[in-house]
PDB file of C-alpha atoms and ligand atoms in Angstrom:
ATOM      1  CA  UNK A   1      16.430 -17.647  35.103  1.00  0.00           C
ATOM      2  CA  UNK A   2      14.675 -15.514  37.579  1.00  0.00           C
ATOM      3  CA  UNK A   3      15.231 -11.788  37.340  1.00  0.00           C
ATOM      4  CA  UNK A   4      14.074  -8.999  39.284  1.00  0.00           C
ATOM      5  CA  UNK A   5      13.672  -5.417  38.108  1.00  0.00           C
ATOM      6  CA  UNK A   6      14.112  -2.859  40.965  1.00  0.00           C
ATOM      7  CA  UNK A   7      13.591   0.870  40.578  1.00  0.00           C
ATOM      8  CA  UNK A   8      11.331   3.729  41.604  1.00  0.00           C
ATOM      9  CA  UNK A   9       7.956   4.504  40.047  1.00  0.00           C
ATOM     10  CA  UNK A  10       8.882   5.592  36.600  1.00  0.00           C
ATOM     11  CA  UNK A  11      12.319   4.115  36.634  1.00  0.00           C
ATOM     12  CA  UNK A  12      11.331   2.145  33.463  1.00  0.00           C
ATOM     13  CA  UNK A  13      10.561  -1.284  35.072  1.00  0.00           C
ATOM     14  CA  UNK A  14       7.529  -2.086  32.730  1.00  0.00           C
ATOM     15  CA  UNK A  15       9.257  -0.691  29.578  1.00  0.00           C
ATOM     16  CA  UNK A  16      12.417  -2.690  30.306  1.00  0.00           C
ATOM     17  CA  UNK A  17      10.651  -5.834  31.424  1.00  0.00           C
ATOM     18  CA  UNK A  18       8.697  -5.948  28.126  1.00  0.00           C
ATOM     19  CA  UNK A  19      12.062  -5.339  26.158  1.00  0.00           C
ATOM     20  CA  UNK A  20      13.965  -8.152  28.160  1.00  0.00           C
ATOM     21  CA  UNK A  21      11.093 -10.555  27.428  1.00  0.00           C
ATOM     22  CA  UNK A  22      11.842 -10.231  23.746  1.00  0.00           C
ATOM     23  CA  UNK A  23      15.482 -11.312  24.357  1.00  0.00           C
ATOM     24  CA  UNK A  24      15.043 -13.866  27.227  1.00  0.00           C
ATOM     25  CA  UNK A  25      11.872 -16.073  26.671  1.00  0.00           C
ATOM     26  CA  UNK A  26      10.531 -15.604  30.306  1.00  0.00           C
ATOM     27  CA  UNK A  27       7.066 -14.353  31.317  1.00  0.00           C
ATOM     28  CA  UNK A  28       6.807 -10.906  32.817  1.00  0.00           C
ATOM     29  CA  UNK A  29       5.092 -10.857  36.258  1.00  0.00           C
ATOM     30  CA  UNK A  30       4.210  -7.358  37.173  1.00  0.00           C
ATOM     31  CA  UNK A  31       2.384  -6.978  40.632  1.00  0.00           C
ATOM     32  CA  UNK A  32       0.957  -3.647  39.607  1.00  0.00           C
ATOM     33  CA  UNK A  33      -0.552  -5.139  36.448  1.00  0.00           C
ATOM     34  CA  UNK A  34      -1.960  -8.076  38.532  1.00  0.00           C
ATOM     35  CA  UNK A  35      -3.598  -5.609  40.760  1.00  0.00           C
ATOM     36  CA  UNK A  36      -4.962  -3.495  37.893  1.00  0.00           C
ATOM     37  CA  UNK A  37      -6.362  -6.712  36.153  1.00  0.00           C
ATOM     38  CA  UNK A  38      -8.088  -7.683  39.484  1.00  0.00           C
ATOM     39  CA  UNK A  39      -9.565  -4.065  39.626  1.00  0.00           C
ATOM     40  CA  UNK A  40     -10.811  -4.279  36.121  1.00  0.00           C
ATOM     41  CA  UNK A  41     -12.555  -7.625  36.709  1.00  0.00           C
ATOM     42  CA  UNK A  42     -14.061  -6.154  40.019  1.00  0.00           C
ATOM     43  CA  UNK A  43     -12.650  -9.085  42.271  1.00  0.00           C
ATOM     44  CA  UNK A  44     -12.328  -8.852  45.863  1.00  0.00           C
ATOM     45  CA  UNK A  45      -8.571  -8.537  45.540  1.00  0.00           C
ATOM     46  CA  UNK A  46      -8.874  -5.622  43.175  1.00  0.00           C
ATOM     47  CA  UNK A  47     -11.327  -3.695  45.515  1.00  0.00           C
ATOM     48  CA  UNK A  48      -8.897  -4.330  48.591  1.00  0.00           C
ATOM     49  CA  UNK A  49      -5.771  -3.180  46.311  1.00  0.00           C
ATOM     50  CA  UNK A  50      -7.632  -0.124  44.986  1.00  0.00           C
ATOM     51  CA  UNK A  51      -7.682   1.656  48.549  1.00  0.00           C
ATOM     52  CA  UNK A  52      -3.940   1.427  48.577  1.00  0.00           C
ATOM     53  CA  UNK A  53      -3.181   2.229  45.012  1.00  0.00           C
ATOM     54  CA  UNK A  54      -5.239   5.328  44.870  1.00  0.00           C
ATOM     55  CA  UNK A  55      -3.238   6.603  48.027  1.00  0.00           C
ATOM     56  CA  UNK A  56       0.068   5.579  46.385  1.00  0.00           C
ATOM     57  CA  UNK A  57       0.677   3.215  49.391  1.00  0.00           C
ATOM     58  CA  UNK A  58       1.874  -0.384  49.048  1.00  0.00           C
ATOM     59  CA  UNK A  59      -0.782  -3.166  49.273  1.00  0.00           C
ATOM     60  CA  UNK A  60      -0.091  -5.253  52.505  1.00  0.00           C
ATOM     61  CA  UNK A  61       2.542  -7.944  52.111  1.00  0.00           C
ATOM     62  CA  UNK A  62       0.338 -10.889  52.814  1.00  0.00           C
ATOM     63  CA  UNK A  63      -2.204  -9.982  50.021  1.00  0.00           C
ATOM     64  CA  UNK A  64       0.520  -9.294  47.550  1.00  0.00           C
ATOM     65  CA  UNK A  65       2.685 -12.277  48.336  1.00  0.00           C
ATOM     66  CA  UNK A  66      -0.389 -14.655  48.007  1.00  0.00           C
ATOM     67  CA  UNK A  67      -1.318 -13.206  44.714  1.00  0.00           C
ATOM     68  CA  UNK A  68       2.215 -13.395  43.174  1.00  0.00           C
ATOM     69  CA  UNK A  69       2.697 -17.039  44.686  1.00  0.00           C
ATOM     70  CA  UNK A  70      -0.540 -17.992  42.750  1.00  0.00           C
ATOM     71  CA  UNK A  71       0.748 -16.437  39.414  1.00  0.00           C
ATOM     72  CA  UNK A  72       4.150 -18.110  39.616  1.00  0.00           C
ATOM     73  CA  UNK A  73       2.678 -21.438  40.294  1.00  0.00           C
ATOM     74  CA  UNK A  74       1.305 -21.455  36.841  1.00  0.00           C
ATOM     75  CA  UNK A  75       3.151 -23.651  34.209  1.00  0.00           C
ATOM     76  CA  UNK A  76       4.550 -20.684  32.064  1.00  0.00           C
ATOM     77  CA  UNK A  77       6.648 -19.569  35.035  1.00  0.00           C
ATOM     78  CA  UNK A  78       8.247 -22.940  35.658  1.00  0.00           C
ATOM     79  CA  UNK A  79      11.592 -21.992  33.761  1.00  0.00           C
ATOM     80  CA  UNK A  80      11.865 -18.502  35.262  1.00  0.00           C
ATOM     81  CA  UNK A  81      10.333 -15.090  35.516  1.00  0.00           C
ATOM     82  CA  UNK A  82      11.102 -11.519  35.000  1.00  0.00           C
ATOM     83  CA  UNK A  83       9.696  -9.704  38.101  1.00  0.00           C
ATOM     84  CA  UNK A  84       8.435  -6.177  37.698  1.00  0.00           C
ATOM     85  CA  UNK A  85       7.450  -4.376  40.885  1.00  0.00           C
ATOM     86  CA  UNK A  86       7.879  -7.384  43.142  1.00  0.00           C
ATOM     87  CA  UNK A  87       9.332  -7.697  45.665  1.00  0.00           C
ATOM     88  CA  UNK A  88       8.968  -4.250  47.199  1.00  0.00           C
ATOM     89  CA  UNK A  89       9.658  -4.773  50.930  1.00  0.00           C
ATOM     90  CA  UNK A  90      12.139  -7.011  52.612  1.00  0.00           C
ATOM     91  CA  UNK A  91       9.313  -9.264  53.804  1.00  0.00           C
ATOM     92  CA  UNK A  92       8.270  -9.806  50.169  1.00  0.00           C
ATOM     93  CA  UNK A  93      12.006 -10.559  49.221  1.00  0.00           C
ATOM     94  CA  UNK A  94      12.220 -13.098  51.876  1.00  0.00           C
ATOM     95  CA  UNK A  95       8.858 -14.703  50.702  1.00  0.00           C
ATOM     96  CA  UNK A  96      10.163 -14.750  46.989  1.00  0.00           C
ATOM     97  CA  UNK A  97      13.401 -16.476  48.213  1.00  0.00           C
ATOM     98  CA  UNK A  98      11.204 -19.120  50.076  1.00  0.00           C
ATOM     99  CA  UNK A  99       8.876 -19.547  47.052  1.00  0.00           C
ATOM    100  CA  UNK A 100      11.632 -20.091  44.710  1.00  0.00           C
ATOM    101  CA  UNK A 101      13.665 -22.235  46.979  1.00  0.00           C
ATOM    102  CA  UNK A 102      10.703 -24.711  47.112  1.00  0.00           C
ATOM    103  CA  UNK A 103      11.229 -25.205  43.307  1.00  0.00           C
ATOM    104  CA  UNK A 104      15.121 -25.494  43.652  1.00  0.00           C
ATOM    105  CA  UNK A 105      15.297 -21.873  42.204  1.00  0.00           C
ATOM    106  CA  UNK A 106      16.646 -18.597  43.456  1.00  0.00           C
ATOM    107  CA  UNK A 107      16.807 -15.012  42.331  1.00  0.00           C
ATOM    108  CA  UNK A 108      19.622 -15.023  39.740  1.00  0.00           C
ATOM    109  CA  UNK A 109      20.001 -11.275  39.216  1.00  0.00           C
ATOM    110  CA  UNK A 110      18.541  -8.080  40.523  1.00  0.00           C
ATOM    111  CA  UNK A 111      18.539  -5.262  37.850  1.00  0.00           C
ATOM    112  CA  UNK A 112      18.468  -2.018  39.672  1.00  0.00           C
ATOM    113  CA  UNK A 113      17.754   1.217  37.599  1.00  0.00           C
ATOM    114  CA  UNK A 114      18.909   4.429  39.088  1.00  0.00           C
ATOM    115  CA  UNK A 115      16.939   7.448  38.155  1.00  0.00           C
ATOM    116  CA  UNK A 116      16.642  10.913  39.888  1.00  0.00           C
ATOM    117  CA  UNK A 117      13.380  12.107  41.314  1.00  0.00           C
ATOM    118  CA  UNK A 118      12.742  15.010  38.881  1.00  0.00           C
ATOM    119  CA  UNK A 119      13.274  12.681  36.006  1.00  0.00           C
ATOM    120  CA  UNK A 120      10.781  10.077  37.493  1.00  0.00           C
ATOM    121  CA  UNK A 121       8.152  12.824  37.801  1.00  0.00           C
ATOM    122  CA  UNK A 122       8.652  13.970  34.287  1.00  0.00           C
ATOM    123  CA  UNK A 123       8.338  10.535  32.954  1.00  0.00           C
ATOM    124  CA  UNK A 124       5.201   9.582  35.082  1.00  0.00           C
ATOM    125  CA  UNK A 125       3.484  12.902  33.827  1.00  0.00           C
ATOM    126  CA  UNK A 126       4.053  11.979  30.247  1.00  0.00           C
ATOM    127  CA  UNK A 127       3.006   8.285  30.451  1.00  0.00           C
ATOM    128  CA  UNK A 128       0.125   6.897  28.384  1.00  0.00           C
ATOM    129  CA  UNK A 129      -0.666   3.178  28.592  1.00  0.00           C
ATOM    130  CA  UNK A 130      -2.715   0.753  26.143  1.00  0.00           C
ATOM    131  CA  UNK A 131      -5.732  -0.665  28.083  1.00  0.00           C
ATOM    132  CA  UNK A 132      -5.550  -3.872  25.901  1.00  0.00           C
ATOM    133  CA  UNK A 133      -1.752  -4.886  25.622  1.00  0.00           C
ATOM    134  CA  UNK A 134      -0.300  -2.756  28.436  1.00  0.00           C
ATOM    135  CA  UNK A 135       2.141  -1.152  26.209  1.00  0.00           C
ATOM    136  CA  UNK A 136       3.548   2.007  27.741  1.00  0.00           C
ATOM    137  CA  UNK A 137       4.339   5.140  25.769  1.00  0.00           C
ATOM    138  CA  UNK A 138       5.671   8.546  26.609  1.00  0.00           C
ATOM    139  CA  UNK A 139       4.568  11.775  24.927  1.00  0.00           C
ATOM    140  CA  UNK A 140       8.252  12.834  24.578  1.00  0.00           C
ATOM    141  CA  UNK A 141      10.514   9.895  24.805  1.00  0.00           C
ATOM    142  CA  UNK A 142       8.407   7.007  23.367  1.00  0.00           C
ATOM    143  CA  UNK A 143       5.475   8.542  21.466  1.00  0.00           C
ATOM    144  CA  UNK A 144       2.802   6.597  19.647  1.00  0.00           C
ATOM    145  CA  UNK A 145       2.547   7.011  15.718  1.00  0.00           C
ATOM    146  CA  UNK A 146      -1.064   8.336  15.929  1.00  0.00           C
ATOM    147  CA  UNK A 147      -1.573  10.539  19.015  1.00  0.00           C
ATOM    148  CA  UNK A 148      -3.630   8.915  21.704  1.00  0.00           C
ATOM    149  CA  UNK A 149      -3.876   5.526  19.876  1.00  0.00           C
ATOM    150  CA  UNK A 150      -1.917   2.263  20.531  1.00  0.00           C
ATOM    151  CA  UNK A 151       0.349   1.301  17.626  1.00  0.00           C
ATOM    152  CA  UNK A 152      -0.451  -2.437  18.022  1.00  0.00           C
ATOM    153  CA  UNK A 153      -4.089  -2.541  19.128  1.00  0.00           C
ATOM    154  CA  UNK A 154      -5.472   0.616  17.799  1.00  0.00           C
ATOM    155  CA  UNK A 155      -7.329   1.476  20.767  1.00  0.00           C
ATOM    156  CA  UNK A 156      -7.336   4.711  22.749  1.00  0.00           C
ATOM    157  CA  UNK A 157      -4.615   5.057  25.324  1.00  0.00           C
ATOM    158  CA  UNK A 158      -5.249   6.172  28.969  1.00  0.00           C
ATOM    159  CA  UNK A 159      -3.450   7.706  31.827  1.00  0.00           C
ATOM    160  CA  UNK A 160      -3.165   5.668  35.035  1.00  0.00           C
ATOM    161  CA  UNK A 161      -5.407   6.716  37.943  1.00  0.00           C
ATOM    162  CA  UNK A 162      -2.335   6.759  40.229  1.00  0.00           C
ATOM    163  CA  UNK A 163      -0.322   9.162  37.958  1.00  0.00           C
ATOM    164  CA  UNK A 164      -1.744  12.279  39.487  1.00  0.00           C
ATOM    165  CA  UNK A 165       0.967  14.633  40.803  1.00  0.00           C
ATOM    166  CA  UNK A 166       0.028  14.068  44.434  1.00  0.00           C
ATOM    167  CA  UNK A 167      -0.084  10.272  44.173  1.00  0.00           C
ATOM    168  CA  UNK A 168       3.168  10.199  42.174  1.00  0.00           C
ATOM    169  CA  UNK A 169       5.136  11.989  44.961  1.00  0.00           C
ATOM    170  CA  UNK A 170       3.661   9.723  47.481  1.00  0.00           C
ATOM    171  CA  UNK A 171       4.568   6.641  45.470  1.00  0.00           C
ATOM    172  CA  UNK A 172       8.155   7.813  45.107  1.00  0.00           C
ATOM    173  CA  UNK A 173       8.361   8.615  49.039  1.00  0.00           C
ATOM    174  CA  UNK A 174       7.076   5.155  49.666  1.00  0.00           C
ATOM    175  CA  UNK A 175       9.640   3.745  47.470  1.00  0.00           C
ATOM    176  CA  UNK A 176      12.397   5.450  49.100  1.00  0.00           C
ATOM    177  CA  UNK A 177      11.062   4.277  52.651  1.00  0.00           C
ATOM    178  CA  UNK A 178      10.081   0.779  52.060  1.00  0.00           C
ATOM    179  CA  UNK A 179      11.674  -0.428  48.765  1.00  0.00           C
ATOM    180  CA  UNK A 180      15.049   1.207  48.431  1.00  0.00           C
ATOM    181  CA  UNK A 181      16.394  -1.006  51.409  1.00  0.00           C
ATOM    182  CA  UNK A 182      16.203  -3.818  48.961  1.00  0.00           C
ATOM    183  CA  UNK A 183      19.278  -2.557  47.271  1.00  0.00           C
ATOM    184  CA  UNK A 184      21.345  -3.482  50.312  1.00  0.00           C
ATOM    185  CA  UNK A 185      19.322  -6.768  50.792  1.00  0.00           C
ATOM    186  CA  UNK A 186      20.423  -7.888  47.271  1.00  0.00           C
ATOM    187  CA  UNK A 187      23.867  -6.052  47.229  1.00  0.00           C
ATOM    188  CA  UNK A 188      24.825  -8.174  50.474  1.00  0.00           C
ATOM    189  CA  UNK A 189      23.834 -11.418  48.548  1.00  0.00           C
ATOM    190  CA  UNK A 190      25.963 -10.302  45.504  1.00  0.00           C
ATOM    191  CA  UNK A 191      22.996 -10.153  43.135  1.00  0.00           C
ATOM    192  CA  UNK A 192      22.527  -6.496  42.494  1.00  0.00           C
ATOM    193  CA  UNK A 193      23.569  -4.991  39.116  1.00  0.00           C
ATOM    194  CA  UNK A 194      23.111  -1.301  39.048  1.00  0.00           C
ATOM    195  CA  UNK A 195      22.455   0.469  35.782  1.00  0.00           C
ATOM    196  CA  UNK A 196      22.046   4.209  34.977  1.00  0.00           C
ATOM    197  CA  UNK A 197      18.370   4.428  34.304  1.00  0.00           C
ATOM    198  CA  UNK A 198      18.528   7.954  32.980  1.00  0.00           C
ATOM    199  CA  UNK A 199      19.942   6.915  29.605  1.00  0.00           C
ATOM    200  CA  UNK A 200      17.749   6.314  26.577  1.00  0.00           C
ATOM    201  CA  UNK A 201      15.330   3.383  26.623  1.00  0.00           C
ATOM    202  CA  UNK A 202      17.551   1.587  24.236  1.00  0.00           C
ATOM    203  CA  UNK A 203      20.872   2.188  25.986  1.00  0.00           C
ATOM    204  CA  UNK A 204      19.357   1.012  29.340  1.00  0.00           C
ATOM    205  CA  UNK A 205      18.034  -2.051  27.548  1.00  0.00           C
ATOM    206  CA  UNK A 206      21.579  -2.840  26.247  1.00  0.00           C
ATOM    207  CA  UNK A 207      23.034  -2.453  29.674  1.00  0.00           C
ATOM    208  CA  UNK A 208      20.399  -4.792  31.175  1.00  0.00           C
ATOM    209  CA  UNK A 209      20.881  -7.334  28.532  1.00  0.00           C
ATOM    210  CA  UNK A 210      24.703  -7.235  29.075  1.00  0.00           C
ATOM    211  CA  UNK A 211      24.266  -7.698  32.895  1.00  0.00           C
ATOM    212  CA  UNK A 212      22.004 -10.699  32.289  1.00  0.00           C
ATOM    213  CA  UNK A 213      24.295 -12.386  29.752  1.00  0.00           C
ATOM    214  CA  UNK A 214      27.285 -11.905  32.213  1.00  0.00           C
ATOM    215  CA  UNK A 215      25.369 -13.920  34.881  1.00  0.00           C
ATOM    216  CA  UNK A 216      23.942 -16.551  32.574  1.00  0.00           C
ATOM    217  CA  UNK A 217      27.437 -16.954  31.159  1.00  0.00           C
ATOM    218  CA  UNK A 218      28.690 -17.646  34.824  1.00  0.00           C
ATOM    219  CA  UNK A 219      30.208 -14.131  35.141  1.00  0.00           C
ATOM    220  CA  UNK A 220      29.786 -11.564  38.116  1.00  0.00           C
ATOM    221  CA  UNK A 221      26.732  -9.249  38.207  1.00  0.00           C
TER     222      UNK A 221
HETATM  223  P1  AP5 B 301       3.469  -0.442  39.741  1.00  0.00           P
HETATM  224  O1  AP5 B 301       2.329  -0.719  38.596  1.00  0.00           O
HETATM  225  O2  AP5 B 301       4.211  -1.498  39.953  1.00  0.00           O
HETATM  226  O3  AP5 B 301       3.969   1.006  39.518  1.00  0.00           O
HETATM  227  P2  AP5 B 301       5.402   1.591  39.858  1.00  0.00           P
HETATM  228  O4  AP5 B 301       6.298   0.865  40.567  1.00  0.00           O
HETATM  229  O5  AP5 B 301       4.849   2.793  40.658  1.00  0.00           O
HETATM  230  O6  AP5 B 301       6.057   1.738  38.465  1.00  0.00           O
HETATM  231  P3  AP5 B 301       5.368   2.367  37.309  1.00  0.00           P
HETATM  232  O7  AP5 B 301       4.676   1.338  36.634  1.00  0.00           O
HETATM  233  O8  AP5 B 301       4.763   3.701  37.688  1.00  0.00           O
HETATM  234  O9  AP5 B 301       6.790   2.756  36.611  1.00  0.00           O
HETATM  235  P4  AP5 B 301       7.800   1.836  35.711  1.00  0.00           P
HETATM  236  O10 AP5 B 301       9.079   1.816  36.453  1.00  0.00           O
HETATM  237  O11 AP5 B 301       7.255   0.463  35.277  1.00  0.00           O
HETATM  238  O12 AP5 B 301       8.097   2.751  34.541  1.00  0.00           O
HETATM  239  P5  AP5 B 301       7.543   2.641  32.941  1.00  0.00           P
HETATM  240  O13 AP5 B 301       8.322   1.563  32.275  1.00  0.00           O
HETATM  241  O14 AP5 B 301       6.045   2.512  32.974  1.00  0.00           O
HETATM  242  O15 AP5 B 301       2.454  -0.285  41.175  1.00  0.00           O
HETATM  243  C1  AP5 B 301       1.279   0.557  41.184  1.00  0.00           C
HETATM  244  C2  AP5 B 301       0.695   0.361  42.562  1.00  0.00           C
HETATM  245  O16 AP5 B 301       0.449  -1.009  42.881  1.00  0.00           O
HETATM  246  C3  AP5 B 301       1.704   0.664  43.728  1.00  0.00           C
HETATM  247  O17 AP5 B 301       1.687   2.010  44.016  1.00  0.00           O
HETATM  248  C4  AP5 B 301       1.067  -0.151  44.862  1.00  0.00           C
HETATM  249  O18 AP5 B 301      -0.086   0.500  45.400  1.00  0.00           O
HETATM  250  C5  AP5 B 301       0.656  -1.524  44.133  1.00  0.00           C
HETATM  251  N1  AP5 B 301       1.679  -2.451  44.209  1.00  0.00           N
HETATM  252  C6  AP5 B 301       2.322  -3.033  42.996  1.00  0.00           C
HETATM  253  N2  AP5 B 301       3.259  -3.968  43.437  1.00  0.00           N
HETATM  254  C7  AP5 B 301       3.287  -3.892  44.641  1.00  0.00           C
HETATM  255  C8  AP5 B 301       3.928  -4.792  45.615  1.00  0.00           C
HETATM  256  N3  AP5 B 301       4.939  -5.574  45.223  1.00  0.00           N
HETATM  257  N4  AP5 B 301       3.802  -4.556  46.876  1.00  0.00           N
HETATM  258  C9  AP5 B 301       2.604  -3.885  47.303  1.00  0.00           C
HETATM  259  N5  AP5 B 301       1.934  -2.953  46.468  1.00  0.00           N
HETATM  260  C10 AP5 B 301       2.262  -3.022  45.099  1.00  0.00           C
HETATM  261  O19 AP5 B 301       7.997   4.092  32.394  1.00  0.00           O
HETATM  262  C11 AP5 B 301       7.412   5.239  32.995  1.00  0.00           C
HETATM  263  C12 AP5 B 301       7.451   6.240  31.733  1.00  0.00           C
HETATM  264  O20 AP5 B 301       8.795   6.676  31.344  1.00  0.00           O
HETATM  265  C13 AP5 B 301       6.771   5.719  30.430  1.00  0.00           C
HETATM  266  O21 AP5 B 301       6.067   6.744  29.896  1.00  0.00           O
HETATM  267  C14 AP5 B 301       7.990   5.261  29.569  1.00  0.00           C
HETATM  268  O22 AP5 B 301       7.681   5.362  28.243  1.00  0.00           O
HETATM  269  C15 AP5 B 301       9.052   6.218  30.033  1.00  0.00           C
HETATM  270  N6  AP5 B 301      10.372   5.821  30.017  1.00  0.00           N
HETATM  271  C16 AP5 B 301      10.814   4.565  30.496  1.00  0.00           C
HETATM  272  N7  AP5 B 301      12.054   4.391  30.433  1.00  0.00           N
HETATM  273  C17 AP5 B 301      12.566   5.651  29.813  1.00  0.00           C
HETATM  274  C18 AP5 B 301      13.977   6.072  29.524  1.00  0.00           C
HETATM  275  N8  AP5 B 301      15.033   5.350  29.681  1.00  0.00           N
HETATM  276  N9  AP5 B 301      13.865   7.373  28.990  1.00  0.00           N
HETATM  277  C19 AP5 B 301      12.822   8.036  28.772  1.00  0.00           C
HETATM  278  N10 AP5 B 301      11.623   7.724  29.127  1.00  0.00           N
HETATM  279  C20 AP5 B 301      11.462   6.498  29.592  1.00  0.00           C
END
């Protein structure tokens, strides 16, 4: 099953992708995490992506599509994927359709989490991440047990470089301009399931699981 998580920066895509992966045994493919890993490994791709990420802009489609295509060609992705942060433009969505079609697959469901901008900003400002396992915390909504330390890896948490106030606002504006049109793209295909993303993490998770189960049982999204 191939699932796409759609939502603005801070909507909870990473949080929910990890939780969904515990229910549905599918790998999570996060384009943002792939870029951050490339950056940490000081690859050419990472250096290229950094310029855009620091500005809160999208990395060009051809670079992003090639990176995701390479990742989903790996054996662990053969039975399906939870896509987090990809696609983000109509061109990326069309490329994903083509990539999956070559393997006799298609996007089965797009889970769109609707969250208002002031809530997004509050979430991004309070986010802390584990550099080792990528687990995401929030100072108020999902705090770690010992402040500043990952519960699982016991290493110091960090705040993402693109979570400055200025870059956050730019990322949200870019989302509204370039990614929000994907709601119509997938709605027209009958693939969009819309969820109130302002509920608690657990309530959003339950709603998403319900939507996925409805589709895997053959029901409507
Ligand atoms: P990316 O890493 O994908 O970032 P993003 O889309 O901006 O999304 P975030 O990771 O910021 O938010 P999220 O929705 O995952 O929320 P999270 O679960 O962390 O992209 C970064 C950059 O990479 C882009 O700007 C671009 O430059 C580049 N890029 C990536 N993909 C690309 C693509 N396809 N094309 C081109 N460029 C690309 O939650 C946020 C916080 O809220 C956390 O603290 C969490 O604990 C908390 N939280 C989550 N859910 C709830 C809830 N229900 N209630 C209360 N708090 C909650």
